[in-house]
Coordinates of C-alpha atoms in Angstrom, one line a residue:
Chain E
M209 CA -17.6 -23.6 53.0
M210 CA -19.1 -22.3 50.1
K211 CA -17.3 -19.2 50.3
P212 CA -14.3 -19.6 50.6
M213 CA -14.4 -22.3 48.1
I214 CA -15.7 -19.7 45.3
A215 CA -13.3 -17.1 46.7
A216 CA -10.2 -19.4 45.9
M217 CA -11.8 -19.9 42.3
G218 CA -11.7 -15.9 42.2
L219 CA -8.4 -15.9 43.2
L220 CA -7.5 -18.2 40.4
L221 CA -9.5 -16.9 37.2
A222 CA -7.5 -13.5 38.3
T223 CA -4.5 -14.7 37.5
Q224 CA -5.9 -15.2 33.5
V225 CA -7.0 -11.8 33.4
H226 CA -4.8 -9.5 31.5
A227 CA -3.8 -5.9 31.9
Q228 CA -6.6 -4.2 30.3
F229 CA -6.6 -1.3 27.9
S230 CA -8.7 0.9 30.5
D231 CA -5.6 1.1 32.7
Y232 CA -4.8 3.8 30.3
Q233 CA -6.5 6.4 32.6
R234 CA -4.1 5.6 35.4
Y235 CA -1.5 7.0 33.4
L236 CA -3.5 9.7 30.9
T237 CA -5.9 12.2 31.1
V238 CA -7.5 13.3 28.5
S239 CA -9.6 16.4 27.9
D240 CA -13.7 16.1 27.7
G241 CA -15.2 15.8 24.1
A242 CA -12.3 13.8 23.2
S243 CA -13.6 11.0 20.4
F244 CA -10.7 8.0 20.6
S245 CA -10.4 4.5 20.2
G246 CA -7.3 2.6 21.5
D247 CA -5.7 -1.0 22.5
S248 CA -2.6 -2.5 24.8
Q249 CA -0.1 -5.4 24.4
R250 CA 3.0 -6.8 26.4
V251 CA 6.4 -5.7 25.1
R252 CA 9.7 -6.3 26.1
Y253 CA 12.6 -4.1 26.2
E254 CA 16.0 -4.4 27.1
G255 CA 14.8 -7.5 29.4
Q256 CA 12.1 -5.3 31.2
L257 CA 8.2 -6.0 30.5
F258 CA 5.7 -3.2 29.4
E259 CA 2.3 -2.7 29.0
S260 CA 2.5 -0.6 25.4
F261 CA -0.4 1.7 25.1
T262 CA -2.0 3.1 22.0
L263 CA -4.8 5.6 21.7
R264 CA -6.0 7.0 18.0
F265 CA -7.8 9.9 18.4
N266 CA -10.3 11.2 15.9
L267 CA -10.3 15.4 16.2
T268 CA -14.1 15.8 15.5
P269 CA -15.2 20.0 15.9
L270 CA -15.3 20.9 19.6
A271 CA -18.1 23.5 18.4
E272 CA -19.2 24.0 14.8
Q273 CA -21.2 27.4 14.4
Q274 CA -22.5 29.6 11.4
N275 CA -21.7 33.4 11.5
D276 CA -21.9 36.4 8.9
I277 CA -18.7 35.1 7.2
G278 CA -19.8 31.6 7.4
Q279 CA -19.0 28.2 9.3
Q280 CA -17.0 28.5 11.7
L281 CA -15.0 25.5 13.7
T282 CA -13.2 25.0 16.8
F283 CA -11.2 21.7 17.6
G284 CA -8.9 20.9 20.7
L285 CA -7.3 18.2 22.4
N286 CA -4.9 17.9 26.0
L287 CA -3.3 15.6 27.0
K288 CA -1.3 14.8 30.1
L289 CA 0.8 11.4 30.1
S290 CA 2.4 11.1 34.0
D291 CA 5.7 10.2 35.0
Q292 CA 4.8 6.7 36.1
A293 CA 4.5 6.0 32.0
F294 CA 6.7 6.8 29.0
L295 CA 5.9 8.5 25.9
E296 CA 6.5 6.7 22.9
R297 CA 5.3 8.7 20.4
I298 CA 2.9 11.5 19.7
Q299 CA 1.6 12.4 16.3
I300 CA -0.9 15.1 15.9
Q301 CA -2.2 16.0 12.3
S302 CA -4.5 19.3 12.3
A303 CA -7.8 19.2 10.5
S304 CA -7.4 21.2 7.3
A305 CA -9.5 22.9 5.0
N306 CA -9.0 23.0 1.4
V307 CA -11.2 25.7 -1.4
V308 CA -10.5 25.6 -5.5
L309 CA -11.0 28.7 -6.9
S310 CA -12.9 28.6 -10.3
E311 CA -10.0 30.0 -13.1
D312 CA -10.3 33.8 -14.0
P313 CA -8.8 35.1 -16.6
S314 CA -8.7 39.0 -15.2
L315 CA -6.6 37.9 -11.9
P316 CA -2.7 37.3 -12.1
H317 CA -1.6 34.0 -12.4
M318 CA -0.7 33.1 -9.2
Y319 CA -2.3 35.3 -6.5
P320 CA -2.8 35.6 -3.1
Y321 CA -6.5 34.0 -1.2
P322 CA -8.7 37.1 -2.4
G323 CA -11.4 36.3 0.6
V324 CA -11.5 36.4 4.3
A325 CA -11.0 33.0 5.2
N326 CA -8.0 32.2 8.3
G327 CA -7.2 30.1 10.2
D328 CA -4.8 29.3 13.5
V329 CA -2.8 26.3 14.7
T330 CA -1.0 25.8 18.0
F331 CA 0.9 22.8 19.2
V332 CA 2.2 23.0 22.8
S333 CA 4.2 20.2 23.5
Q334 CA 6.0 19.7 26.7
L335 CA 8.5 17.0 28.1
G336 CA 10.0 17.4 31.2
T337 CA 11.2 21.0 30.7
R338 CA 11.3 20.8 27.0
K339 CA 9.1 22.5 25.4
R340 CA 8.1 23.7 22.0
T341 CA 5.2 25.7 21.1
V342 CA 4.3 25.7 17.1
D343 CA 1.5 28.5 15.3
F344 CA 0.4 27.7 12.2
T345 CA -1.8 30.9 11.1
G346 CA -3.7 31.6 7.7
T347 CA -3.9 30.3 4.6
R348 CA -1.6 28.9 2.4
R349 CA -1.7 28.7 -1.6
N350 CA -1.2 24.6 -3.0
S351 CA -0.8 25.7 -6.3
W352 CA -2.5 27.9 -8.9
L353 CA -5.7 28.7 -7.4
S354 CA -5.5 25.9 -4.8
Y355 CA -5.5 27.3 -1.1
T356 CA -5.6 25.4 2.2
L357 CA -6.5 26.1 5.7
G358 CA -4.6 24.3 8.9
G359 CA -3.2 20.8 7.7
G360 CA 0.5 21.3 10.1
S361 CA 1.0 18.3 11.6
Y362 CA 3.3 17.7 14.7
R363 CA 5.3 14.6 16.2
L364 CA 8.0 13.7 18.6
S365 CA 9.0 10.4 19.7
Q366 CA 11.9 9.0 21.8
E367 CA 13.6 5.8 21.9
F368 CA 13.2 3.6 25.1
D369 CA 16.6 2.4 26.8
S370 CA 17.3 1.7 30.7
Q371 CA 19.5 5.2 31.0
A372 CA 15.9 7.1 29.6
P373 CA 14.4 9.4 32.0
W374 CA 10.4 8.9 33.0
I375 CA 9.1 12.3 32.9
P376 CA 5.8 13.7 32.3
Y377 CA 4.3 14.8 29.3
A378 CA 1.9 17.7 28.1
L379 CA 0.2 18.3 24.9
D380 CA -2.5 21.3 23.9
Y381 CA -3.5 21.7 20.6
Q382 CA -5.9 24.3 19.5
Q383 CA -7.3 24.8 16.3
H384 CA -9.8 27.6 14.6
I385 CA -11.0 27.6 11.3
Q386 CA -13.1 31.0 9.4
L387 CA -14.4 29.5 6.4
D388 CA -16.1 31.8 4.1
Q389 CA -18.3 31.4 1.2
M390 CA -16.1 30.7 -1.9
G391 CA -16.8 26.6 -1.8
W392 CA -14.7 25.5 0.7
S393 CA -14.4 22.2 2.1
W394 CA -12.7 20.0 5.4
S395 CA -11.9 17.2 7.0
P396 CA -11.1 16.8 10.4
G397 CA -7.7 15.7 11.9
Y398 CA -6.2 12.9 14.0
A399 CA -3.9 11.8 16.3
Q400 CA -2.0 8.9 17.7
L401 CA 0.0 8.4 21.0
S402 CA 1.7 5.4 22.2
F403 CA 3.2 5.1 26.0
L404 CA 4.8 2.2 27.9
A405 CA 3.8 2.0 31.6
P406 CA 5.6 -0.6 34.0
V407 CA 4.0 -4.5 34.4
A408 CA 3.5 -5.2 38.0
P409 CA 5.3 -8.6 38.5
V410 CA 2.4 -10.4 38.3
P411 CA 2.1 -13.2 41.4
E412 CA 3.6 -16.9 40.9
P413 CA 0.7 -19.9 40.8
E414 CA 2.6 -20.5 43.8
T415 CA 1.9 -17.6 46.0
Y416 CA -1.8 -17.9 45.2
A417 CA -1.9 -21.9 45.8
L418 CA 0.1 -20.8 49.5
M419 CA -2.2 -18.4 49.9
S420 CA -5.7 -20.6 49.4
A421 CA -3.6 -22.8 51.6
G422 CA -3.6 -20.7 54.2
L423 CA -7.2 -19.6 53.9
L424 CA -8.6 -23.0 54.0
A425 CA -6.8 -23.8 57.1
L426 CA -8.7 -20.7 58.5
V427 CA -12.0 -21.8 57.7
L428 CA -11.0 -25.7 59.1
R429 CA -10.2 -24.3 62.1
R430 CA -12.9 -22.1 62.4
R431 CA -15.3 -24.8 61.3
R432 CA -13.6 -27.0 64.3
A433 CA -14.0 -24.1 67.0
K434 CA -17.2 -24.1 66.0
K435 CA -18.2 -28.0 66.0
S436 CA -16.7 -28.5 69.6
Chain B
M35 CA 84.1 4.3 29.0
K36 CA 83.2 7.2 26.6
Q37 CA 80.1 5.9 25.7
I38 CA 79.1 4.8 29.2
W39 CA 79.3 8.6 30.0
S40 CA 77.4 10.1 27.6
A41 CA 74.5 7.6 27.9
V42 CA 74.7 9.1 31.7
A43 CA 74.7 12.2 29.9
L44 CA 71.7 11.3 27.9
L45 CA 69.8 10.2 30.9
A46 CA 70.6 13.6 32.8
V47 CA 68.9 15.7 29.7
T48 CA 65.9 13.4 29.7
G49 CA 65.5 14.5 33.6
S50 CA 64.8 17.7 33.0
A51 CA 61.3 16.0 31.0
H52 CA 58.3 15.2 32.7
A53 CA 55.8 12.6 32.8
A54 CA 52.6 14.6 30.9
F55 CA 49.5 14.5 30.2
S56 CA 50.4 13.9 26.6
D57 CA 51.2 10.4 27.8
Y58 CA 47.7 9.8 27.2
S59 CA 48.1 9.0 23.8
R60 CA 49.6 5.5 24.8
W61 CA 46.4 4.1 26.3
L62 CA 43.7 6.1 23.7
T63 CA 44.2 5.9 20.5
L64 CA 42.4 8.6 18.8
T65 CA 40.8 8.2 14.7
E66 CA 38.9 9.2 11.2
W67 CA 39.0 12.3 10.1
K68 CA 41.3 15.0 11.0
V69 CA 41.6 13.5 14.3
E70 CA 45.1 15.5 14.5
Q71 CA 43.0 18.7 14.1
S72 CA 40.8 17.7 17.2
N73 CA 40.6 19.5 20.5
V74 CA 42.1 17.5 23.2
T75 CA 42.4 18.7 26.8
G76 CA 42.5 18.0 29.8
T77 CA 44.9 17.2 33.0
S78 CA 46.9 14.1 34.5
E79 CA 47.9 13.6 37.9
L80 CA 49.8 10.5 39.8
F81 CA 47.5 8.9 42.9
T82 CA 48.1 6.3 44.9
L83 CA 46.1 3.0 45.9
N84 CA 46.3 0.1 48.3
G85 CA 50.1 1.3 48.0
R86 CA 50.8 1.4 44.9
Q87 CA 50.8 4.3 42.3
Y88 CA 48.7 4.9 39.5
E89 CA 48.0 7.6 36.9
R90 CA 45.1 9.4 36.4
F91 CA 43.4 11.6 33.0
N92 CA 41.1 13.5 32.2
L93 CA 40.0 14.4 28.8
T94 CA 37.7 16.5 27.1
I95 CA 37.6 16.1 23.2
S96 CA 36.2 18.0 20.4
P97 CA 35.7 16.3 17.2
T98 CA 36.5 18.7 14.4
A99 CA 33.4 19.6 12.2
I100 CA 34.4 19.2 8.6
G101 CA 32.5 20.5 5.5
Y102 CA 33.3 19.4 1.7
W103 CA 30.4 19.9 -0.5
P104 CA 28.1 17.6 -0.4
I105 CA 29.1 16.1 3.1
Q106 CA 29.2 17.8 6.2
G107 CA 30.3 16.7 9.7
F108 CA 32.4 14.9 11.9
S109 CA 34.0 11.6 12.7
L110 CA 35.7 10.6 15.9
R111 CA 36.6 7.2 17.3
G112 CA 38.3 6.0 20.3
N113 CA 39.6 3.2 21.3
L114 CA 41.1 2.3 24.8
S115 CA 43.5 -0.3 25.7
N116 CA 42.7 -2.6 28.4
Q117 CA 45.8 -1.7 30.1
A118 CA 43.8 1.4 31.2
F119 CA 40.6 1.8 33.5
L120 CA 37.7 4.1 32.2
T121 CA 36.5 5.3 35.2
H122 CA 34.4 7.8 33.4
L123 CA 32.5 8.6 30.3
H124 CA 30.4 11.1 29.2
L125 CA 28.9 11.7 25.9
G126 CA 27.6 14.8 25.4
E127 CA 24.4 15.7 23.3
L128 CA 24.0 16.7 20.0
T129 CA 21.4 18.3 18.3
Y130 CA 20.8 18.5 14.5
V131 CA 18.1 20.2 12.3
I132 CA 17.0 19.4 9.1
K133 CA 14.5 21.9 6.9
H134 CA 13.5 21.7 3.5
D135 CA 11.3 23.3 1.8
Y136 CA 9.2 21.2 -1.3
H137 CA 8.4 24.5 -3.3
D138 CA 12.2 26.2 -3.4
G139 CA 13.2 23.5 -5.7
T140 CA 16.1 22.0 -4.1
D141 CA 16.5 18.5 -3.8
P142 CA 15.4 16.7 -0.9
E143 CA 17.4 13.6 -1.0
I144 CA 18.7 14.7 2.5
G145 CA 20.9 12.0 3.8
V146 CA 21.9 12.0 8.1
S147 CA 23.5 9.1 9.0
L148 CA 24.4 9.6 12.8
D149 CA 26.2 6.8 14.8
Y150 CA 27.0 7.8 18.8
F151 CA 27.8 5.0 21.0
H152 CA 30.1 3.3 23.5
Q153 CA 31.5 0.0 23.0
L154 CA 32.1 -2.2 25.9
G155 CA 33.4 -5.5 25.4
G156 CA 31.1 -7.0 22.2
R157 CA 28.0 -4.9 23.3
E158 CA 27.2 -1.4 21.7
Y159 CA 24.8 1.1 23.9
S160 CA 23.8 3.8 21.3
V161 CA 23.2 7.1 23.2
G162 CA 19.3 7.6 23.7
K163 CA 17.3 9.8 21.2
L164 CA 14.7 12.2 20.5
F165 CA 13.0 13.1 17.2
E166 CA 10.6 15.8 16.1
T167 CA 8.6 16.6 13.1
V168 CA 7.1 19.8 12.3
A169 CA 5.1 20.1 9.1
E170 CA 3.4 22.4 7.1
Y171 CA 3.2 21.5 3.4
P172 CA 5.7 22.4 2.1
L173 CA 8.2 23.1 5.1
V174 CA 9.3 20.3 7.3
E175 CA 11.4 20.7 10.1
T176 CA 12.6 17.6 12.0
T177 CA 15.2 17.9 15.0
T178 CA 16.8 14.9 16.5
E179 CA 18.1 15.4 20.0
T180 CA 20.1 13.2 22.0
R181 CA 20.5 12.7 25.5
P182 CA 23.6 12.6 27.4
Y183 CA 25.1 9.5 28.0
L184 CA 26.9 8.9 31.5
Y185 CA 29.2 5.7 32.2
T186 CA 31.3 5.8 35.7
Q187 CA 32.9 2.3 37.2
T188 CA 35.4 2.3 40.2
F189 CA 38.7 1.5 39.6
R190 CA 39.9 -1.4 42.6
G191 CA 43.4 -1.4 41.3
A192 CA 43.1 -4.2 38.2
F193 CA 43.5 -4.5 35.3
G194 CA 42.5 -6.2 31.5
G195 CA 38.8 -5.0 31.1
P196 CA 36.7 -5.8 28.4
E197 CA 38.1 -3.8 25.5
Q198 CA 36.1 -0.1 25.2
A199 CA 35.6 2.1 22.6
F200 CA 33.4 5.5 21.7
Y201 CA 31.9 6.4 18.2
S202 CA 30.9 9.2 17.8
S203 CA 29.8 10.5 14.2
L204 CA 27.6 12.6 11.9
K205 CA 26.9 12.0 8.3
A206 CA 25.1 14.5 6.2
W207 CA 24.6 14.9 2.6
Q208 CA 22.8 18.1 0.9
M209 CA 22.9 20.0 4.4
G210 CA 21.7 22.8 2.4
C211 CA 21.5 26.3 3.7
C212 CA 19.0 26.3 7.1
N213 CA 20.3 23.0 8.7
S214 CA 22.5 22.5 10.8
F215 CA 24.3 20.3 14.0
T216 CA 25.9 20.8 16.7
V217 CA 29.1 18.9 17.5
P218 CA 29.5 17.2 21.3
E219 CA 31.8 17.1 23.2
I220 CA 33.3 13.9 25.1
E221 CA 34.6 13.7 28.8
L222 CA 36.3 10.8 29.8
S223 CA 38.8 9.7 32.8
F224 CA 40.8 6.7 32.6
V225 CA 43.5 4.9 35.1
A226 CA 46.7 3.3 33.6
N227 CA 50.2 2.3 35.4
P228 CA 52.0 5.6 35.5
V229 CA 54.4 6.1 33.0
P230 CA 58.1 5.6 34.9
E231 CA 59.2 8.9 35.9
P232 CA 62.6 10.5 34.3
E233 CA 64.9 9.9 37.8
T234 CA 63.5 6.3 37.7
Y235 CA 65.3 5.6 34.3
A236 CA 68.2 7.6 35.6
L237 CA 68.2 5.1 38.8
M238 CA 68.2 2.4 36.5
G239 CA 70.5 3.8 34.6
T240 CA 73.1 4.2 37.2
G241 CA 72.2 0.5 38.1
L242 CA 73.0 -0.4 35.0
L243 CA 76.6 1.6 34.9
A244 CA 77.7 0.1 38.5
G245 CA 77.1 -3.9 37.0
L246 CA 79.2 -3.1 34.0
L247 CA 81.9 -1.6 36.1
V248 CA 81.9 -4.5 38.3
R249 CA 81.6 -7.0 35.6
R250 CA 85.0 -4.6 33.8
R251 CA 87.0 -4.8 37.4
K252 CA 86.4 -8.6 37.6
Q253 CA 87.2 -9.3 34.0
L254 CA 90.7 -7.1 35.0
G255 CA 91.3 -8.8 37.9
K256 CA 91.3 -12.2 36.5
S257 CA 93.7 -11.3 33.4
Q258 CA 96.2 -10.0 35.9
C259 CA 95.2 -13.5 37.9
D260 CA 96.2 -15.6 34.6
E261 CA 99.3 -13.4 34.3
V262 CA 100.8 -14.6 37.7
Q263 CA 100.1 -18.1 36.7
A264 CA 102.0 -17.8 33.7

């Protein structure tokens, strides 16, 4: 008699449990080595219930090494969202490196970067058949004597409505930064992803009551059979 | 008598005109910017449903884009009478791109207002949008795309539903050199009671004429009788 009681209690408790953030794994595949945190919450759009997941990524280097030129950094992130989820927003800010050169009166007022530091950033964003590739390459001069590598960003968002198509989404971000000995400092990038997932209708308490009544009846019947 | 004959002659002349596509304007009112220049094309056809005759209009409308510095864009509103039944409305895709260079010294105050929706009764159904931004300081490029919007209903012979309208408008200030937008096409079909054919008018005219003649004859006959009695 104890076991069925425990089972019934378990069922009752199950109704209290909320959809968990860890459910994101049912919809989203994240490349190895990514560090992130996230949460989820219930939202309602046009009378429909959804679980809205938000993930925040710290884009720390996947590889970091020294070579003859200087420090070399490699970053990357790959996300795949299934068509069982609806992409609300993806925002990705690449890592950036900065240097301010000391003033040299012999140099012209504004001049191209004199060193060998270089870098490239690629974002490939694909929503259904809509594909966008963005390349950022090289060093840029921000102002007199101040230079930047990387720092480009990409953002995609779409509005939800009942007619919106649910299509898969994929993002691939890759970045390389090769620094030289001019005194660069760098900071990692970040990314944030939000998506909607359908909420399975939660069984009504009545359903559970009916089910446990059935279970109880079965148990009683078994007991009676045993007795006789 | 002369007047009546000239009326009949007029009817005969109108008989050569046919119920035409351009009759759509009896039910669909287009307003806003440069409407008279908007490109409206399409067809009309008669069909029979449950023994009654109706007319179906199929239209494709391209709003006219205008550019008076510093405003550019287009704006078109269509209001459909509730004596017409909308069977199909397709609001085409629209894309606009804004590029900005924070270093080239132009005014970054670019404003775009986009209103693109189907109005059904008191509710507005906006087309779905997708926004994309690519930025690498000092360059920023933003793209806005709409999803095509499709509304369909089956006509079963009744009019008098809710008022329907559509509005397609993009107004941009300071579009600058490198910005662009596309003007979406709007397709719609609606059903209305047929515009009476000229033959119908002719028949009606003949009937009226006959009525008049009969009345005249009666009056004449009556006065003759009066004379006899006198």
